[in-house]
Amino acid sequence: MSTITRKRRVEPLYYLFLFPSLILFTLAITVPGIVGIFYSFTDSIGIGDWKFIGLTNYRALFSDPAILQAYLFTFGIAIATVIVVNAVSFLLALGLTARIRFKTALRAVFVIPMVISGIIIAYVFNFLFSNSLPALGSALGIDWLETSILANPNLAWTAIVAVTAWQAIPSTMLIYIAGLLSVPGDVYEAADIDGASKFQQLTRITIPLVFGYVVINMILGLKNFLNAYDIIVGLTNGGPGTATRSIAMTIIAGFNGGDYAYQMANATIFFIIAIAIAVLQLSLTRGRNRI
């Protein structure tokens, strides 16, 4: 038999689908991104003349308390939301994969928040936090509830975490359900025969076998929550003051305020952080943690 392997021919139809998408992606994403990175080394305000100023914008970023505050706030709510979302989603997934009645209908109910626009959700909860809860607090005589937490710079972040988690839980829960359903039933039958309790099965069988799904949900959630924008706009619009202004809000506000090059440098740093998180995700999901 001949040892020469014929190179497999690529169907021209593949190129027909590939090149238009590649061209559109390059023109809409890659080229504007490269241009934006270039302008981060200038003093451009978005229009008109500009001059090259090197790393001046980047040096200013690391000494700007408003920028540092935005990064601290964004990472803080992202980490808090990741913990809340994954804990609640995993518990819901356990319940919705157990032998309970109407679990299919319940799954459909729980995914409803996922299909609603974030800005709509934010405005609905804004009304609840600003009107319904204070009215309830007044009726019950609960002093701390009589004032909207959205107006409290120390508590407004909790509302953002709660609403963001409410929208994000369904998609995370579906991933956990897929992971739990992939665990062979024979493993649990063997554990029952050996006398393992439900808690032991959870900690020694379920969690280790779905750990790859946990890692993916944690990393994907962190990347998504770092881009927090629409829910914050609808709830607090960055207030009170700038207490809840995220990185994305800071960048967009700078673009609109004639601070184009400076905020483009900020966006470039943010892009590098997102790439680092993506690389971390690939390294953690490779090998034994890969689904």
GROMACS .gro file of C-alpha atoms in nm:
model
  291
    1MET     CA    1   0.000   0.000   0.000
    2SER     CA    2   0.129   0.341  -0.090
    3THR     CA    3   0.259   0.550   0.199
    4ILE     CA    4   0.183   0.873   0.017
    5THR     CA    5  -0.126   1.037   0.159
    6ARG     CA    6  -0.319   1.260  -0.069
    7LYS     CA    7  -0.389   1.600   0.076
    8ARG     CA    8  -0.755   1.639   0.146
    9ARG     CA    9  -0.921   1.891  -0.083
   10VAL     CA   10  -1.103   2.177   0.085
   11GLU     CA   11  -1.446   2.241  -0.057
   12PRO     CA   12  -1.478   2.590  -0.214
   13LEU     CA   13  -1.809   2.629  -0.030
   14TYR     CA   14  -1.617   2.658   0.298
   15TYR     CA   15  -1.432   2.962   0.167
   16LEU     CA   16  -1.760   3.112   0.054
   17PHE     CA   17  -1.879   3.111   0.414
   18LEU     CA   18  -1.540   3.196   0.567
   19PHE     CA   19  -1.420   3.499   0.373
   20PRO     CA   20  -1.729   3.725   0.399
   21SER     CA   21  -1.739   3.670   0.778
   22LEU     CA   22  -1.363   3.724   0.804
   23ILE     CA   23  -1.383   4.047   0.604
   24LEU     CA   24  -1.674   4.180   0.809
   25PHE     CA   25  -1.501   4.089   1.138
   26THR     CA   26  -1.179   4.257   1.023
   27LEU     CA   27  -1.352   4.576   0.912
   28ALA     CA   28  -1.588   4.599   1.212
   29ILE     CA   29  -1.363   4.476   1.494
   30THR     CA   30  -0.996   4.433   1.410
   31VAL     CA   31  -0.929   4.752   1.213
   32PRO     CA   32  -1.115   4.986   1.456
   33GLY     CA   33  -0.935   4.815   1.744
   34ILE     CA   34  -0.592   4.872   1.591
   35VAL     CA   35  -0.679   5.232   1.508
   36GLY     CA   36  -0.802   5.289   1.863
   37ILE     CA   37  -0.482   5.147   2.011
   38PHE     CA   38  -0.281   5.379   1.787
   39TYR     CA   39  -0.478   5.683   1.903
   40SER     CA   40  -0.414   5.587   2.266
   41PHE     CA   41  -0.059   5.711   2.207
   42THR     CA   42  -0.183   6.053   2.093
   43ASP     CA   43  -0.366   6.351   2.242
   44SER     CA   44  -0.666   6.315   2.011
   45ILE     CA   45  -1.009   6.424   2.134
   46GLY     CA   46  -1.181   6.213   1.870
   47ILE     CA   47  -1.188   6.475   1.596
   48GLY     CA   48  -0.953   6.733   1.452
   49ASP     CA   49  -0.575   6.749   1.478
   50TRP     CA   50  -0.366   6.538   1.712
   51LYS     CA   51  -0.005   6.474   1.796
   52PHE     CA   52   0.189   6.171   1.915
   53ILE     CA   53   0.261   6.180   2.290
   54GLY     CA   54   0.388   5.826   2.355
   55LEU     CA   55   0.305   5.665   2.689
   56THR     CA   56   0.177   5.981   2.855
   57ASN     CA   57  -0.183   5.858   2.868
   58TYR     CA   58  -0.079   5.524   3.015
   59ARG     CA   59   0.133   5.685   3.284
   60ALA     CA   60  -0.155   5.914   3.376
   61LEU     CA   61  -0.395   5.620   3.406
   62PHE     CA   62  -0.201   5.458   3.689
   63SER     CA   63  -0.206   5.778   3.895
   64ASP     CA   64  -0.571   5.870   3.830
   65PRO     CA   65  -0.780   5.795   4.142
   66ALA     CA   66  -1.104   5.793   3.939
   67ILE     CA   67  -0.969   5.523   3.709
   68LEU     CA   68  -0.833   5.318   3.997
   69GLN     CA   69  -1.167   5.348   4.177
   70ALA     CA   70  -1.350   5.227   3.865
   71TYR     CA   71  -1.123   4.923   3.839
   72LEU     CA   72  -1.158   4.839   4.209
   73PHE     CA   73  -1.536   4.872   4.191
   74THR     CA   74  -1.567   4.668   3.871
   75PHE     CA   75  -1.347   4.383   3.993
   76GLY     CA   76  -1.521   4.390   4.330
   77ILE     CA   77  -1.872   4.351   4.191
   78ALA     CA   78  -1.749   4.099   3.932
   79ILE     CA   79  -1.597   3.873   4.199
   80ALA     CA   80  -1.897   3.911   4.431
   81THR     CA   81  -2.141   3.837   4.148
   82VAL     CA   82  -1.944   3.534   4.032
   83ILE     CA   83  -1.963   3.385   4.381
   84VAL     CA   84  -2.336   3.453   4.420
   85VAL     CA   85  -2.426   3.335   4.070
   86ASN     CA   86  -2.230   3.011   4.087
   87ALA     CA   87  -2.349   2.920   4.436
   88VAL     CA   88  -2.718   2.978   4.357
   89SER     CA   89  -2.696   2.827   4.008
   90PHE     CA   90  -2.532   2.509   4.134
   91LEU     CA   91  -2.797   2.463   4.405
   92LEU     CA   92  -3.077   2.523   4.155
   93ALA     CA   93  -2.918   2.280   3.910
   94LEU     CA   94  -2.901   2.015   4.182
   95GLY     CA   95  -3.269   2.067   4.256
   96LEU     CA   96  -3.375   2.069   3.891
   97THR     CA   97  -3.189   1.745   3.815
   98ALA     CA   98  -3.330   1.565   4.118
   99ARG     CA   99  -3.635   1.342   4.108
  100ILE     CA  100  -3.896   1.611   4.155
  101ARG     CA  101  -4.223   1.675   3.977
  102PHE     CA  102  -4.261   1.949   3.715
  103LYS     CA  103  -3.884   1.995   3.686
  104THR     CA  104  -3.910   2.060   3.309
  105ALA     CA  105  -4.162   2.338   3.368
  106LEU     CA  106  -3.951   2.480   3.648
  107ARG     CA  107  -3.645   2.489   3.421
  108ALA     CA  108  -3.844   2.693   3.170
  109VAL     CA  109  -3.951   2.937   3.444
  110PHE     CA  110  -3.599   2.982   3.575
  111VAL     CA  111  -3.452   3.073   3.234
  112ILE     CA  112  -3.694   3.361   3.173
  113PRO     CA  113  -3.455   3.632   3.311
  114MET     CA  114  -3.195   3.526   3.055
  115VAL     CA  115  -3.408   3.641   2.761
  116ILE     CA  116  -3.502   3.984   2.901
  117SER     CA  117  -3.292   4.289   2.814
  118GLY     CA  118  -3.059   4.400   3.090
  119ILE     CA  119  -3.165   4.764   3.069
  120ILE     CA  120  -3.534   4.667   3.105
  121ILE     CA  121  -3.453   4.453   3.409
  122ALA     CA  122  -3.253   4.740   3.557
  123TYR     CA  123  -3.535   4.993   3.520
  124VAL     CA  124  -3.787   4.751   3.674
  125PHE     CA  125  -3.563   4.689   3.974
  126ASN     CA  126  -3.485   5.061   3.996
  127PHE     CA  127  -3.856   5.123   4.054
  128LEU     CA  128  -3.869   4.845   4.312
  129PHE     CA  129  -3.564   4.971   4.503
  130SER     CA  130  -3.667   5.338   4.480
  131ASN     CA  131  -4.042   5.310   4.546
  132SER     CA  132  -4.175   4.969   4.644
  133LEU     CA  133  -3.917   4.875   4.906
  134PRO     CA  134  -3.913   5.219   5.078
  135ALA     CA  135  -4.295   5.209   5.089
  136LEU     CA  136  -4.280   4.863   5.242
  137GLY     CA  137  -4.019   4.983   5.493
  138SER     CA  138  -4.239   5.275   5.593
  139ALA     CA  139  -4.541   5.050   5.636
  140LEU     CA  140  -4.347   4.804   5.851
  141GLY     CA  141  -4.156   5.071   6.042
  142ILE     CA  142  -3.816   4.948   5.927
  143ASP     CA  143  -3.598   5.259   5.927
  144TRP     CA  144  -3.311   5.138   5.709
  145LEU     CA  145  -3.553   5.017   5.441
  146GLU     CA  146  -3.736   5.350   5.414
  147THR     CA  147  -3.455   5.498   5.202
  148SER     CA  148  -3.357   5.352   4.865
  149ILE     CA  149  -3.031   5.160   4.883
  150LEU     CA  150  -2.953   5.300   4.537
  151ALA     CA  151  -2.899   5.639   4.703
  152ASN     CA  152  -2.658   5.492   4.959
  153PRO     CA  153  -2.297   5.488   4.829
  154ASN     CA  154  -2.215   5.207   5.071
  155LEU     CA  155  -2.505   4.981   4.970
  156ALA     CA  156  -2.577   5.060   4.604
  157TRP     CA  157  -2.330   4.794   4.491
  158THR     CA  158  -2.537   4.523   4.660
  159ALA     CA  159  -2.835   4.610   4.439
  160ILE     CA  160  -2.612   4.587   4.130
  161VAL     CA  161  -2.481   4.247   4.237
  162ALA     CA  162  -2.834   4.120   4.312
  163VAL     CA  163  -2.985   4.233   3.980
  164THR     CA  164  -2.686   4.119   3.773
  165ALA     CA  165  -2.698   3.780   3.945
  166TRP     CA  166  -3.073   3.754   3.886
  167GLN     CA  167  -3.017   3.785   3.511
  168ALA     CA  168  -2.702   3.571   3.494
  169ILE     CA  169  -2.815   3.273   3.704
  170PRO     CA  170  -3.022   3.100   3.429
  171SER     CA  171  -2.738   3.061   3.177
  172THR     CA  172  -2.497   2.944   3.446
  173MET     CA  173  -2.759   2.704   3.580
  174LEU     CA  174  -2.808   2.547   3.236
  175ILE     CA  175  -2.435   2.475   3.212
  176TYR     CA  176  -2.443   2.310   3.554
  177ILE     CA  177  -2.749   2.105   3.457
  178ALA     CA  178  -2.559   1.980   3.150
  179GLY     CA  179  -2.265   1.889   3.374
  180LEU     CA  180  -2.478   1.708   3.631
  181LEU     CA  181  -2.661   1.512   3.362
  182SER     CA  182  -2.326   1.398   3.218
  183VAL     CA  183  -2.234   1.218   3.542
  184PRO     CA  184  -2.304   0.842   3.497
  185GLY     CA  185  -2.584   0.713   3.719
  186ASP     CA  186  -2.384   0.396   3.788
  187VAL     CA  187  -2.145   0.602   4.000
  188TYR     CA  188  -2.423   0.703   4.238
  189GLU     CA  189  -2.563   0.349   4.248
  190ALA     CA  190  -2.222   0.220   4.351
  191ALA     CA  191  -2.197   0.491   4.615
  192ASP     CA  192  -2.540   0.395   4.752
  193ILE     CA  193  -2.431   0.033   4.778
  194ASP     CA  194  -2.118   0.141   4.966
  195GLY     CA  195  -2.336   0.335   5.210
  196ALA     CA  196  -2.229   0.688   5.110
  197SER     CA  197  -2.461   0.962   5.229
  198LYS     CA  198  -2.605   1.224   4.992
  199PHE     CA  199  -2.363   1.483   5.128
  200GLN     CA  200  -2.067   1.249   5.071
  201GLN     CA  201  -2.189   1.183   4.716
  202LEU     CA  202  -2.211   1.556   4.657
  203THR     CA  203  -1.863   1.639   4.789
  204ARG     CA  204  -1.677   1.329   4.668
  205ILE     CA  205  -1.854   1.247   4.341
  206THR     CA  206  -2.065   1.530   4.203
  207ILE     CA  207  -1.838   1.829   4.262
  208PRO     CA  208  -1.514   1.659   4.145
  209LEU     CA  209  -1.684   1.527   3.828
  210VAL     CA  210  -1.838   1.863   3.733
  211PHE     CA  211  -1.539   2.070   3.840
  212GLY     CA  212  -1.460   2.152   3.475
  213TYR     CA  213  -1.802   2.316   3.447
  214VAL     CA  214  -1.737   2.511   3.766
  215VAL     CA  215  -1.410   2.647   3.628
  216ILE     CA  216  -1.572   2.748   3.298
  217ASN     CA  217  -1.864   2.920   3.472
  218MET     CA  218  -1.631   3.108   3.703
  219ILE     CA  219  -1.406   3.236   3.425
  220LEU     CA  220  -1.686   3.315   3.180
  221GLY     CA  221  -1.882   3.488   3.454
  222LEU     CA  222  -1.584   3.700   3.556
  223LYS     CA  223  -1.525   3.811   3.196
  224ASN     CA  224  -1.892   3.898   3.147
  225PHE     CA  225  -1.932   4.086   3.475
  226LEU     CA  226  -1.619   4.292   3.414
  227ASN     CA  227  -1.811   4.443   3.119
  228ALA     CA  228  -2.094   4.559   3.346
  229TYR     CA  229  -2.270   4.855   3.191
  230ASP     CA  230  -2.642   4.842   3.107
  231ILE     CA  231  -2.765   4.722   3.446
  232ILE     CA  232  -2.554   4.985   3.625
  233VAL     CA  233  -2.685   5.257   3.393
  234GLY     CA  234  -3.044   5.155   3.459
  235LEU     CA  235  -3.001   5.123   3.836
  236THR     CA  236  -2.766   5.401   3.947
  237ASN     CA  237  -2.613   5.558   3.634
  238GLY     CA  238  -2.282   5.538   3.818
  239GLY     CA  239  -2.408   5.713   4.129
  240PRO     CA  240  -2.440   5.821   4.398
  241GLY     CA  241  -2.164   6.047   4.270
  242THR     CA  242  -1.921   5.806   4.106
  243ALA     CA  243  -1.953   5.531   4.368
  244THR     CA  244  -2.083   5.273   4.120
  245ARG     CA  245  -1.911   5.379   3.801
  246SER     CA  246  -1.766   5.077   3.620
  247ILE     CA  247  -1.473   5.064   3.379
  248ALA     CA  248  -1.706   5.047   3.078
  249MET     CA  249  -1.901   5.350   3.201
  250THR     CA  250  -1.579   5.544   3.258
  251ILE     CA  251  -1.455   5.467   2.906
  252ILE     CA  252  -1.782   5.563   2.737
  253ALA     CA  253  -1.817   5.879   2.947
  254GLY     CA  254  -1.465   5.978   2.838
  255PHE     CA  255  -1.547   5.921   2.473
  256ASN     CA  256  -1.852   6.145   2.503
  257GLY     CA  257  -1.662   6.407   2.702
  258GLY     CA  258  -1.377   6.468   2.458
  259ASP     CA  259  -1.128   6.247   2.642
  260TYR     CA  260  -1.093   6.007   2.352
  261ALA     CA  261  -0.722   5.919   2.354
  262TYR     CA  262  -0.702   5.894   2.733
  263GLN     CA  263  -0.997   5.658   2.757
  264MET     CA  264  -0.872   5.463   2.456
  265ALA     CA  265  -0.560   5.393   2.658
  266ASN     CA  266  -0.789   5.282   2.939
  267ALA     CA  267  -0.977   5.057   2.695
  268THR     CA  268  -0.647   4.908   2.575
  269ILE     CA  269  -0.546   4.818   2.931
  270PHE     CA  270  -0.890   4.669   2.985
  271PHE     CA  271  -0.853   4.468   2.663
  272ILE     CA  272  -0.519   4.327   2.781
  273ILE     CA  273  -0.681   4.222   3.110
  274ALA     CA  274  -0.962   4.048   2.917
  275ILE     CA  275  -0.705   3.864   2.703
  276ALA     CA  276  -0.519   3.754   3.018
  277ILE     CA  277  -0.842   3.615   3.164
  278ALA     CA  278  -0.914   3.433   2.836
  279VAL     CA  279  -0.568   3.277   2.841
  280LEU     CA  280  -0.626   3.174   3.203
  281GLN     CA  281  -0.953   3.012   3.101
  282LEU     CA  282  -0.783   2.811   2.826
  283SER     CA  283  -0.509   2.693   3.059
  284LEU     CA  284  -0.751   2.593   3.334
  285THR     CA  285  -0.990   2.409   3.101
  286ARG     CA  286  -0.716   2.218   2.923
  287GLY     CA  287  -0.642   1.862   3.031
  288ARG     CA  288  -0.822   1.719   3.330
  289ASN     CA  289  -1.056   2.016   3.365
  290ARG     CA  290  -1.168   2.009   3.004
  291ILE     CA  291  -1.529   1.910   2.946
   0.00000   0.00000   0.00000
